[in-house]
Coordinates of N, CA, C and O in Angstrom, one line a residue:
M1 N -13.2 59.7 15.1 CA -13.0 58.3 15.1 C -12.0 58.0 16.2 O -11.0 58.6 16.4
A2 N -12.3 56.9 16.8 CA -11.4 56.4 17.9 C -10.3 55.6 17.3 O -10.4 54.9 16.4
A3 N -9.1 55.7 17.9 CA -7.9 55.0 17.5 C -8.0 53.6 18.0 O -8.5 53.3 19.1
R4 N -7.5 52.6 17.2 CA -7.5 51.2 17.6 C -6.5 51.0 18.7 O -5.4 51.6 18.6
C5 N -6.8 50.2 19.6 CA -5.9 49.9 20.7 C -5.3 48.5 20.5 O -6.0 47.6 20.4
R6 N -4.0 48.4 20.6 CA -3.3 47.1 20.5 C -3.1 46.6 21.9 O -2.8 47.4 22.8
T7 N -3.1 45.3 22.1 CA -2.9 44.8 23.4 C -1.4 44.5 23.7 O -1.1 44.2 24.8
G8 N -0.6 44.6 22.7 CA 0.8 44.3 23.0 C 1.5 44.2 21.6 O 0.9 44.1 20.6
P9 N 2.8 44.0 21.7 CA 3.6 43.9 20.4 C 3.3 42.5 19.8 O 3.1 41.5 20.4
K10 N 3.2 42.5 18.4 CA 3.0 41.3 17.7 C 4.3 40.5 17.6 O 5.3 41.1 17.2
S11 N 4.2 39.2 17.8 CA 5.3 38.4 17.7 C 5.7 38.1 16.3 O 4.9 37.9 15.4
L12 N 7.0 38.2 16.0 CA 7.5 37.9 14.7 C 8.0 36.5 14.5 O 8.6 36.1 13.5
K13 N 7.8 35.7 15.5 CA 8.3 34.3 15.5 C 7.4 33.5 14.5 O 6.2 33.6 14.5
R14 N 8.0 32.7 13.7 CA 7.3 31.8 12.7 C 6.5 30.7 13.4 O 7.0 30.1 14.4
K15 N 5.4 30.4 12.9 CA 4.6 29.3 13.4 C 5.2 28.0 12.9 O 5.7 27.9 11.8
V16 N 5.1 27.0 13.8 CA 5.6 25.6 13.4 C 4.5 24.9 12.7 O 3.4 24.9 13.2
G17 N 4.9 24.2 11.6 CA 3.9 23.4 10.9 C 3.2 22.4 11.8 O 3.9 21.8 12.6
T18 N 2.0 22.1 11.6 CA 1.2 21.1 12.4 C 0.7 19.9 11.6 O 0.0 19.1 12.1
R19 N 1.0 19.9 10.3 CA 0.5 18.8 9.4 C 1.3 17.5 9.8 O 2.5 17.5 9.8
P20 N 0.6 16.4 10.0 CA 1.3 15.2 10.3 C 2.0 14.7 9.1 O 1.6 14.9 8.0
P21 N 3.1 14.0 9.3 CA 3.9 13.5 8.1 C 3.1 12.4 7.4 O 2.4 11.6 8.1
R22 N 3.3 12.3 6.1 CA 2.6 11.3 5.3 C 3.5 10.1 5.3 O 4.7 10.1 5.2
K23 N 2.9 8.9 5.4 CA 3.6 7.6 5.4 C 3.7 7.3 3.9 O 2.8 7.4 3.1
T24 N 4.9 6.8 3.5 CA 5.1 6.4 2.1 C 5.1 4.9 2.0 O 5.9 4.2 2.8
L25 N 4.3 4.3 1.1 CA 4.2 2.9 0.9 C 4.6 2.5 -0.5 O 4.3 3.2 -1.4
A26 N 5.3 1.4 -0.6 CA 5.6 0.8 -1.9 C 4.8 -0.5 -1.9 O 5.0 -1.4 -1.1
V27 N 3.9 -0.7 -2.9 CA 3.1 -1.8 -3.0 C 3.4 -2.6 -4.3 O 3.4 -2.0 -5.4
Y28 N 3.7 -3.9 -4.2 CA 4.0 -4.8 -5.3 C 2.8 -5.7 -5.4 O 2.4 -6.4 -4.5
C29 N 2.2 -5.7 -6.6 CA 1.0 -6.6 -6.8 C 1.1 -7.4 -8.1 O 1.7 -6.9 -9.0
E30 N 0.4 -8.5 -8.1 CA 0.5 -9.4 -9.3 C -0.6 -9.1 -10.3 O -0.4 -9.5 -11.5
G31 N -1.7 -8.6 -9.9 CA -2.8 -8.4 -10.8 C -2.5 -7.4 -11.8 O -1.9 -6.4 -11.6
Q32 N -3.1 -7.6 -13.0 CA -2.9 -6.7 -14.1 C -3.9 -5.5 -14.0 O -3.6 -4.4 -14.5
R33 N -5.2 -5.8 -13.5 CA -6.2 -4.8 -13.5 C -6.8 -4.6 -12.2 O -6.9 -3.4 -11.7
T34 N -7.4 -5.6 -11.6 CA -8.2 -5.4 -10.4 C -7.5 -4.8 -9.2 O -7.9 -3.8 -8.7
E35 N -6.3 -5.4 -8.8 CA -5.6 -4.8 -7.7 C -5.1 -3.4 -7.9 O -5.3 -2.5 -7.1
P36 N -4.4 -3.2 -9.1 CA -3.9 -1.8 -9.3 C -5.1 -0.8 -9.4 O -4.9 0.3 -8.9
E37 N -6.2 -1.1 -10.0 CA -7.3 -0.2 -10.1 C -7.9 0.1 -8.7 O -8.2 1.3 -8.4
Y38 N -8.0 -0.9 -7.9 CA -8.5 -0.7 -6.6 C -7.6 0.2 -5.7 O -8.0 1.1 -5.1
L39 N -6.3 -0.2 -5.8 CA -5.3 0.6 -5.0 C -5.2 2.0 -5.5 O -5.0 3.0 -4.7
E40 N -5.3 2.2 -6.8 CA -5.3 3.6 -7.4 C -6.5 4.4 -6.9 O -6.3 5.6 -6.5
A41 N -7.7 3.8 -6.9 CA -8.9 4.5 -6.4 C -8.7 4.7 -4.9 O -9.1 5.8 -4.4
L42 N -8.2 3.8 -4.1 CA -8.0 4.0 -2.7 C -7.0 5.1 -2.4 O -7.2 5.9 -1.5
R43 N -6.0 5.2 -3.2 CA -4.9 6.2 -3.1 C -5.5 7.6 -3.3 O -5.1 8.6 -2.7
R44 N -6.6 7.7 -4.1 CA -7.2 9.1 -4.4 C -8.2 9.5 -3.3 O -8.6 10.6 -3.3
E45 N -8.6 8.6 -2.4 CA -9.5 8.9 -1.4 C -8.9 9.9 -0.4 O -7.7 9.8 0.0
P46 N -9.6 11.0 -0.1 CA -9.1 12.0 0.8 C -8.5 11.5 2.1 O -7.4 12.0 2.5
L47 N -9.1 10.5 2.7 CA -8.6 10.0 4.0 C -7.3 9.3 3.8 O -6.5 9.3 4.8
V48 N -7.1 8.7 2.7 CA -5.8 8.0 2.4 C -4.8 9.0 1.9 O -3.6 9.1 2.3
R49 N -5.2 9.9 0.9 CA -4.3 10.8 0.3 C -3.7 11.8 1.3 O -2.5 12.1 1.2
D50 N -4.4 12.1 2.4 CA -3.9 13.0 3.4 C -2.8 12.4 4.3 O -2.1 13.1 5.0
V51 N -2.8 11.1 4.4 CA -1.9 10.4 5.4 C -0.9 9.5 4.7 O 0.1 9.1 5.4
A52 N -1.0 9.2 3.4 CA -0.1 8.3 2.8 C 0.2 8.6 1.3 O -0.7 9.1 0.6
A53 N 1.4 8.3 0.9 CA 1.8 8.4 -0.4 C 2.1 7.0 -0.9 O 2.9 6.3 -0.3
V54 N 1.4 6.5 -1.9 CA 1.5 5.1 -2.3 C 2.1 5.0 -3.6 O 1.7 5.7 -4.6
D55 N 3.2 4.2 -3.7 CA 3.9 3.9 -5.0 C 3.6 2.5 -5.4 O 3.9 1.6 -4.7
L56 N 2.9 2.3 -6.5 CA 2.5 1.0 -7.0 C 3.5 0.4 -7.9 O 3.9 1.1 -8.9
T57 N 3.9 -0.8 -7.7 CA 4.8 -1.5 -8.7 C 4.0 -2.8 -9.1 O 3.7 -3.6 -8.2
I58 N 3.6 -2.9 -10.3 CA 2.8 -4.0 -10.8 C 3.6 -4.9 -11.6 O 4.2 -4.5 -12.6
E59 N 3.7 -6.1 -11.2 CA 4.6 -7.1 -11.9 C 3.7 -8.1 -12.6 O 2.9 -8.8 -12.0
T60 N 3.8 -8.1 -13.9 CA 3.0 -9.0 -14.7 C 3.9 -9.8 -15.7 O 3.8 -9.5 -16.9
Q61 N 4.7 -10.7 -15.2 CA 5.5 -11.5 -16.1 C 4.6 -12.6 -16.7 O 4.2 -13.5 -15.9
G62 N 4.4 -12.6 -18.0 CA 3.6 -13.6 -18.6 C 2.2 -13.6 -18.1 O 1.5 -12.6 -18.2
K63 N 1.7 -14.7 -17.4 CA 0.4 -14.8 -16.9 C 0.2 -14.2 -15.5 O -0.8 -14.4 -14.8
G64 N 1.2 -13.6 -15.0 CA 1.2 -13.0 -13.6 C 2.3 -13.6 -12.8 O 2.9 -14.7 -13.2
S65 N 2.6 -13.0 -11.8 CA 3.8 -13.4 -11.0 C 3.4 -14.3 -9.8 O 2.2 -14.2 -9.3
V66 N 4.3 -15.1 -9.3 CA 4.1 -15.8 -8.1 C 4.5 -15.0 -6.9 O 5.3 -14.1 -7.1
P67 N 4.0 -15.3 -5.7 CA 4.3 -14.5 -4.6 C 5.8 -14.4 -4.3 O 6.3 -13.4 -3.9
L68 N 6.6 -15.5 -4.5 CA 8.0 -15.5 -4.3 C 8.7 -14.4 -5.1 O 9.6 -13.7 -4.7
T69 N 8.3 -14.3 -6.4 CA 8.8 -13.3 -7.3 C 8.5 -11.9 -6.7 O 9.4 -11.0 -6.7
L70 N 7.3 -11.6 -6.3 CA 6.9 -10.3 -5.8 C 7.7 -10.0 -4.5 O 8.2 -8.8 -4.4
V71 N 7.9 -10.9 -3.6 CA 8.6 -10.7 -2.4 C 10.0 -10.4 -2.7 O 10.6 -9.4 -2.1
K72 N 10.7 -11.1 -3.6 CA 12.0 -10.8 -4.0 C 12.2 -9.4 -4.6 O 13.2 -8.7 -4.4
M73 N 11.2 -9.0 -5.4 CA 11.2 -7.7 -6.0 C 11.1 -6.6 -4.9 O 11.8 -5.6 -4.9
A74 N 10.2 -6.9 -3.9 CA 10.0 -5.9 -2.8 C 11.3 -5.8 -1.9 O 11.7 -4.7 -1.5
I75 N 12.0 -7.0 -1.7 CA 13.2 -7.0 -1.0 C 14.3 -6.1 -1.7 O 15.0 -5.3 -1.1
A76 N 14.4 -6.3 -3.0 CA 15.3 -5.6 -3.8 C 15.0 -4.1 -3.7 O 15.9 -3.2 -3.6
G77 N 13.7 -3.7 -3.8 CA 13.3 -2.3 -3.7 C 13.6 -1.8 -2.3 O 14.1 -0.6 -2.2
K78 N 13.4 -2.5 -1.3 CA 13.7 -2.1 0.0 C 15.2 -1.9 0.2 O 15.7 -0.9 0.8
E79 N 16.0 -2.8 -0.3 CA 17.5 -2.7 -0.1 C 18.0 -1.5 -0.9 O 18.9 -0.8 -0.4
K80 N 17.4 -1.2 -2.1 CA 17.8 -0.1 -2.9 C 17.4 1.2 -2.1 O 18.2 2.2 -2.0
A81 N 16.2 1.3 -1.6 CA 15.8 2.4 -0.8 C 16.7 2.7 0.4 O 17.0 3.8 0.7
D82 N 17.1 1.6 1.1 CA 18.0 1.7 2.2 C 19.4 2.3 1.8 O 19.9 3.1 2.5
R83 N 19.9 1.7 0.7 CA 21.2 2.2 0.2 C 21.2 3.7 -0.2 O 22.1 4.4 0.1
E84 N 20.1 4.1 -0.8 CA 19.9 5.4 -1.3 C 19.3 6.4 -0.3 O 18.9 7.5 -0.6
Q85 N 19.1 5.9 0.9 CA 18.4 6.6 2.0 C 17.0 7.1 1.5 O 16.7 8.3 1.7
G86 N 16.3 6.2 0.8 CA 15.0 6.5 0.3 C 14.0 6.7 1.5 O 14.3 6.4 2.6
E87 N 12.9 7.3 1.2 CA 11.9 7.7 2.2 C 10.7 6.8 2.2 O 9.6 7.3 2.3
V88 N 10.9 5.5 2.0 CA 9.7 4.6 1.9 C 9.6 4.0 3.3 O 10.5 3.4 3.8
D89 N 8.4 4.1 3.9 CA 8.2 3.6 5.3 C 7.8 2.1 5.3 O 8.2 1.4 6.2
E90 N 7.1 1.7 4.4 CA 6.6 0.3 4.4 C 6.6 -0.3 2.9 O 6.3 0.4 2.0
F91 N 7.0 -1.5 2.8 CA 6.9 -2.3 1.6 C 5.9 -3.4 1.7 O 5.9 -4.1 2.7
W92 N 5.0 -3.5 0.8 CA 3.9 -4.4 0.8 C 3.9 -5.3 -0.5 O 4.2 -4.8 -1.6
C93 N 3.4 -6.5 -0.3 CA 3.1 -7.4 -1.5 C 1.7 -7.8 -1.3 O 1.2 -8.2 -0.3
V94 N 1.0 -7.7 -2.5 CA -0.5 -8.1 -2.5 C -0.6 -9.2 -3.5 O -0.3 -9.0 -4.7
F95 N -1.2 -10.3 -3.1 CA -1.4 -11.4 -4.0 C -2.5 -12.4 -3.6 O -2.9 -12.4 -2.4
D96 N -3.1 -13.1 -4.6 CA -4.1 -14.1 -4.3 C -3.4 -15.4 -4.1 O -2.3 -15.7 -4.7
V97 N -4.0 -16.3 -3.3 CA -3.5 -17.6 -3.1 C -4.3 -18.7 -3.8 O -3.8 -19.8 -4.0
E98 N -5.6 -18.4 -4.1 CA -6.5 -19.3 -4.8 C -6.5 -20.7 -4.2 O -6.2 -21.7 -4.9
W99 N -6.7 -20.8 -2.9 CA -6.8 -22.1 -2.2 C -7.9 -23.0 -2.9 O -8.9 -22.5 -3.3
P100 N -7.7 -24.3 -3.1 CA -6.7 -25.1 -2.5 C -5.4 -25.2 -3.4 O -4.5 -25.9 -3.0
R101 N -5.4 -24.6 -4.5 CA -4.2 -24.7 -5.4 C -3.3 -23.5 -5.1 O -3.3 -22.5 -5.8
N102 N -2.5 -23.6 -4.1 CA -1.6 -22.5 -3.7 C -0.5 -22.3 -4.7 O -0.1 -23.2 -5.4
H103 N 0.1 -21.1 -4.8 CA 1.2 -20.8 -5.6 C 2.4 -21.7 -5.1 O 2.6 -21.9 -3.9
P104 N 3.2 -22.1 -6.0 CA 4.5 -22.8 -5.6 C 5.3 -21.8 -4.8 O 5.4 -20.6 -5.2
G105 N 5.9 -22.2 -3.7 CA 6.8 -21.4 -3.0 C 6.1 -20.4 -2.1 O 6.7 -19.4 -1.6
L106 N 4.8 -20.5 -1.8 CA 4.0 -19.6 -1.0 C 4.6 -19.5 0.4 O 4.9 -18.4 0.9
T107 N 4.9 -20.7 1.0 CA 5.4 -20.7 2.4 C 6.8 -20.0 2.4 O 7.1 -19.2 3.3
E108 N 7.6 -20.3 1.4 CA 8.9 -19.6 1.3 C 8.8 -18.1 1.2 O 9.5 -17.4 1.8
A109 N 7.8 -17.7 0.4 CA 7.6 -16.3 0.1 C 7.2 -15.6 1.4 O 7.7 -14.5 1.8
L110 N 6.3 -16.2 2.2 CA 5.8 -15.6 3.4 C 7.0 -15.5 4.5 O 7.1 -14.5 5.2
T111 N 7.8 -16.6 4.5 CA 8.9 -16.6 5.5 C 9.9 -15.5 5.1 O 10.4 -14.8 6.0
L112 N 10.3 -15.5 3.8 CA 11.2 -14.5 3.3 C 10.8 -13.1 3.6 O 11.5 -12.2 4.0
A113 N 9.5 -12.8 3.3 CA 8.9 -11.5 3.5 C 9.0 -11.1 5.0 O 9.5 -10.0 5.3
A114 N 8.7 -12.0 5.9 CA 8.8 -11.7 7.3 C 10.2 -11.4 7.8 O 10.5 -10.5 8.5
R115 N 11.1 -12.2 7.2 CA 12.5 -12.0 7.6 C 13.1 -10.7 7.1 O 14.0 -10.1 7.8
H116 N 12.6 -10.1 6.1 CA 13.1 -8.8 5.5 C 12.2 -7.7 5.8 O 12.4 -6.6 5.3
G117 N 11.1 -7.9 6.6 CA 10.3 -6.7 7.0 C 9.3 -6.3 5.9 O 8.9 -5.2 5.9
I118 N 9.0 -7.2 5.0 CA 8.0 -6.9 3.9 C 6.7 -7.3 4.4 O 6.5 -8.5 4.9
L119 N 5.7 -6.4 4.4 CA 4.3 -6.7 4.8 C 3.6 -7.4 3.6 O 3.8 -7.1 2.5
V120 N 2.7 -8.3 4.0 CA 2.0 -9.1 2.9 C 0.5 -9.0 3.2 O 0.0 -9.2 4.3
A121 N -0.3 -8.8 2.1 CA -1.7 -8.8 2.1 C -2.1 -10.0 1.2 O -1.9 -9.9 0.0
V122 N -2.7 -11.0 1.7 CA -3.0 -12.2 1.0 C -4.5 -12.3 0.9 O -5.2 -12.3 1.9
S123 N -5.1 -12.5 -0.3 CA -6.5 -12.7 -0.4 C -6.8 -14.1 -0.8 O -6.1 -14.7 -1.6
N124 N -7.8 -14.7 -0.2 CA -8.1 -16.0 -0.5 C -9.6 -16.2 -0.4 O -10.2 -15.8 0.7
P125 N -10.4 -16.6 -1.4 CA -9.9 -17.2 -2.5 C -9.4 -16.3 -3.6 O -8.5 -16.6 -4.3
C126 N -9.9 -15.1 -3.8 CA -9.4 -14.1 -4.7 C -9.7 -12.7 -4.4 O -10.7 -12.4 -3.7
F127 N -9.0 -11.8 -4.9 CA -9.2 -10.4 -4.6 C -10.5 -9.9 -5.1 O -11.2 -9.1 -4.5
E128 N -11.0 -10.4 -6.3 CA -12.2 -9.9 -6.9 C -13.4 -10.3 -5.9 O -14.3 -9.5 -5.8
L129 N -13.4 -11.4 -5.3 CA -14.4 -11.8 -4.4 C -14.4 -10.9 -3.2 O -15.5 -10.4 -2.7
W130 N -13.2 -10.6 -2.7 CA -13.1 -9.6 -1.6 C -13.8 -8.3 -1.9 O -14.4 -7.7 -1.1
L131 N -13.5 -7.8 -3.1 CA -14.2 -6.5 -3.5 C -15.7 -6.7 -3.6 O -16.4 -5.8 -3.2
A132 N -16.2 -7.8 -4.2 CA -17.6 -8.0 -4.3 C -18.3 -8.0 -3.0 O -19.4 -7.5 -2.9
L133 N -17.7 -8.5 -2.0 CA -18.3 -8.5 -0.6 C -18.5 -7.2 0.0 O -19.2 -7.0 0.9
H134 N -17.9 -6.1 -0.6 CA -18.1 -4.8 -0.1 C -19.4 -4.2 -0.5 O -19.9 -3.2 0.0
F135 N -20.0 -4.7 -1.6 CA -21.2 -4.1 -2.2 C -22.5 -4.7 -1.8 O -23.5 -4.2 -2.0
K136 N -22.5 -5.9 -1.2 CA -23.7 -6.6 -0.9 C -23.5 -7.4 0.4 O -22.4 -8.0 0.5
D137 N -24.4 -7.4 1.3 CA -24.3 -8.2 2.5 C -24.5 -9.7 2.2 O -25.6 -10.1 1.7
H138 N -23.5 -10.5 2.4 CA -23.5 -11.9 2.1 C -23.4 -12.6 3.4 O -22.5 -12.4 4.2
R139 N -24.4 -13.5 3.6 CA -24.4 -14.3 4.9 C -23.9 -15.7 4.7 O -23.7 -16.4 5.7
R140 N -23.6 -16.2 3.5 CA -23.1 -17.5 3.3 C -21.7 -17.5 2.7 O -21.4 -16.7 2.0

């Protein structure tokens, strides 16, 4: 039997990790079922799961929250994360505006969110319609 031949000494240096860091998101939404279920399903998708960690905060005071309430909650969460050196990269608010009958304080909520670095996803006329448009080609 022939002896194996080595080409040189093996390096004992540890390899550096190559996995990209995951982005951490805090999402505040007003819906009791549709938005949380959609976001939970999205969070489980491999393409999302590999790049993001999503923390959902669902606010359902009475019949649902107004955008201003959600934005104020997100600001409080962001300030707390900043104080505690939390590792949340982005804070989001998700809500419907149901045009033409907008939520009271919608303009104030959007202005306040922008001032504090809170990102906003607004669906109009409603989140459920946005989901339905994913399943069938609608031309009107």
